Amino acid sequence: MTMTSEDVVAVLGPADKMPVAEVIATGATQPELAEAFAWANNDEALLGEGRHLPTGRVAVLVDLLRADEEEED
């Protein structure tokens, strides 16, 4: 099921329309977005837990989220 902008905001908090549209365009699910958000914000802890690096849509989302953070800096 495709996410809505409300689904994206529920995970990321308030966001600009462009990043929301980019997230929705990936076809990812809300759980995939939540996982990507965790990786984008605390990858060292997840690696420390022994998790494998993200792949597929989760990896794409991580890249989108990190690119958005870099633009804000």
PDB file of C-alpha atoms in Angstrom:
ATOM      1  CA  MET A   1       0.000   0.000   0.000  1.00  0.00           C
ATOM      2  CA  THR A   2       1.358   3.397  -0.995  1.00  0.00           C
ATOM      3  CA  MET A   3       2.010   5.846   1.814  1.00  0.00           C
ATOM      4  CA  THR A   4       0.201   9.143   2.064  1.00  0.00           C
ATOM      5  CA  SER A   5       1.772  12.410   3.132  1.00  0.00           C
ATOM      6  CA  GLU A   6       0.163  11.860   6.541  1.00  0.00           C
ATOM      7  CA  ASP A   7       1.936   8.491   6.820  1.00  0.00           C
ATOM      8  CA  VAL A   8       5.278  10.118   6.038  1.00  0.00           C
ATOM      9  CA  VAL A   9       4.729  12.962   8.517  1.00  0.00           C
ATOM     10  CA  ALA A  10       3.757  10.402  11.183  1.00  0.00           C
ATOM     11  CA  VAL A  11       7.277   8.939  10.928  1.00  0.00           C
ATOM     12  CA  LEU A  12       9.402  11.982  10.073  1.00  0.00           C
ATOM     13  CA  GLY A  13       7.483  14.761  11.751  1.00  0.00           C
ATOM     14  CA  PRO A  14       6.750  18.001   9.899  1.00  0.00           C
ATOM     15  CA  ALA A  15       8.503  17.964   6.545  1.00  0.00           C
ATOM     16  CA  ASP A  16       8.656  19.987   3.378  1.00  0.00           C
ATOM     17  CA  LYS A  17       6.389  18.834   0.565  1.00  0.00           C
ATOM     18  CA  MET A  18       9.267  17.944  -1.761  1.00  0.00           C
ATOM     19  CA  PRO A  19      10.938  15.394   0.547  1.00  0.00           C
ATOM     20  CA  VAL A  20       7.510  13.935   1.335  1.00  0.00           C
ATOM     21  CA  ALA A  21       6.824  13.512  -2.383  1.00  0.00           C
ATOM     22  CA  GLU A  22      10.240  11.917  -2.908  1.00  0.00           C
ATOM     23  CA  VAL A  23       9.613   9.455  -0.065  1.00  0.00           C
ATOM     24  CA  ILE A  24       6.193   8.522  -1.447  1.00  0.00           C
ATOM     25  CA  ALA A  25       7.673   8.103  -4.943  1.00  0.00           C
ATOM     26  CA  THR A  26       9.953   5.306  -3.696  1.00  0.00           C
ATOM     27  CA  GLY A  27       6.921   3.081  -3.170  1.00  0.00           C
ATOM     28  CA  ALA A  28       8.159   2.247   0.321  1.00  0.00           C
ATOM     29  CA  THR A  29       5.938   1.248   3.207  1.00  0.00           C
ATOM     30  CA  GLN A  30       5.658   3.058   6.514  1.00  0.00           C
ATOM     31  CA  PRO A  31       7.694   0.325   8.322  1.00  0.00           C
ATOM     32  CA  GLU A  32      10.434   0.691   5.699  1.00  0.00           C
ATOM     33  CA  LEU A  33      10.447   4.445   6.261  1.00  0.00           C
ATOM     34  CA  ALA A  34      10.657   3.954  10.025  1.00  0.00           C
ATOM     35  CA  GLU A  35      13.631   1.627   9.571  1.00  0.00           C
ATOM     36  CA  ALA A  36      15.330   4.093   7.220  1.00  0.00           C
ATOM     37  CA  PHE A  37      14.718   6.921   9.685  1.00  0.00           C
ATOM     38  CA  ALA A  38      16.409   4.857  12.406  1.00  0.00           C
ATOM     39  CA  TRP A  39      19.402   4.159  10.140  1.00  0.00           C
ATOM     40  CA  ALA A  40      19.702   7.793   9.056  1.00  0.00           C
ATOM     41  CA  ASN A  41      19.718   9.004  12.642  1.00  0.00           C
ATOM     42  CA  ASN A  42      21.672   6.335  14.514  1.00  0.00           C
ATOM     43  CA  ASP A  43      23.510   3.916  12.237  1.00  0.00           C
ATOM     44  CA  GLU A  44      26.276   3.179  14.756  1.00  0.00           C
ATOM     45  CA  ALA A  45      23.822   1.798  17.294  1.00  0.00           C
ATOM     46  CA  LEU A  46      22.147  -0.411  14.690  1.00  0.00           C
ATOM     47  CA  LEU A  47      25.509  -1.716  13.486  1.00  0.00           C
ATOM     48  CA  GLY A  48      26.425  -2.348  17.120  1.00  0.00           C
ATOM     49  CA  GLU A  49      23.310  -4.497  17.420  1.00  0.00           C
ATOM     50  CA  GLY A  50      24.632  -6.593  14.543  1.00  0.00           C
ATOM     51  CA  ARG A  51      22.051  -5.472  11.995  1.00  0.00           C
ATOM     52  CA  HIS A  52      22.908  -5.749   8.336  1.00  0.00           C
ATOM     53  CA  LEU A  53      23.238  -2.560   6.327  1.00  0.00           C
ATOM     54  CA  PRO A  54      19.982  -1.500   4.701  1.00  0.00           C
ATOM     55  CA  THR A  55      19.221  -2.563   1.154  1.00  0.00           C
ATOM     56  CA  GLY A  56      16.500  -1.927  -1.412  1.00  0.00           C
ATOM     57  CA  ARG A  57      13.934   0.753  -0.675  1.00  0.00           C
ATOM     58  CA  VAL A  58      15.223   1.223   2.870  1.00  0.00           C
ATOM     59  CA  ALA A  59      18.669   2.117   1.508  1.00  0.00           C
ATOM     60  CA  VAL A  60      17.105   4.532  -0.993  1.00  0.00           C
ATOM     61  CA  LEU A  61      15.158   6.174   1.822  1.00  0.00           C
ATOM     62  CA  VAL A  62      18.272   6.470   4.002  1.00  0.00           C
ATOM     63  CA  ASP A  63      20.007   8.293   1.151  1.00  0.00           C
ATOM     64  CA  LEU A  64      17.021  10.637   0.726  1.00  0.00           C
ATOM     65  CA  LEU A  65      16.857  11.395   4.436  1.00  0.00           C
ATOM     66  CA  ARG A  66      20.588  12.024   4.716  1.00  0.00           C
ATOM     67  CA  ALA A  67      20.568  14.248   1.620  1.00  0.00           C
ATOM     68  CA  ASP A  68      17.751  16.285   3.170  1.00  0.00           C
ATOM     69  CA  GLU A  69      19.777  16.652   6.405  1.00  0.00           C
ATOM     70  CA  GLU A  70      22.845  17.798   4.462  1.00  0.00           C
ATOM     71  CA  GLU A  71      20.805  20.479   2.689  1.00  0.00           C
ATOM     72  CA  GLU A  72      19.661  21.849   6.050  1.00  0.00           C
ATOM     73  CA  ASP A  73      23.252  22.276   7.310  1.00  0.00           C
TER      74      ASP A  73
END
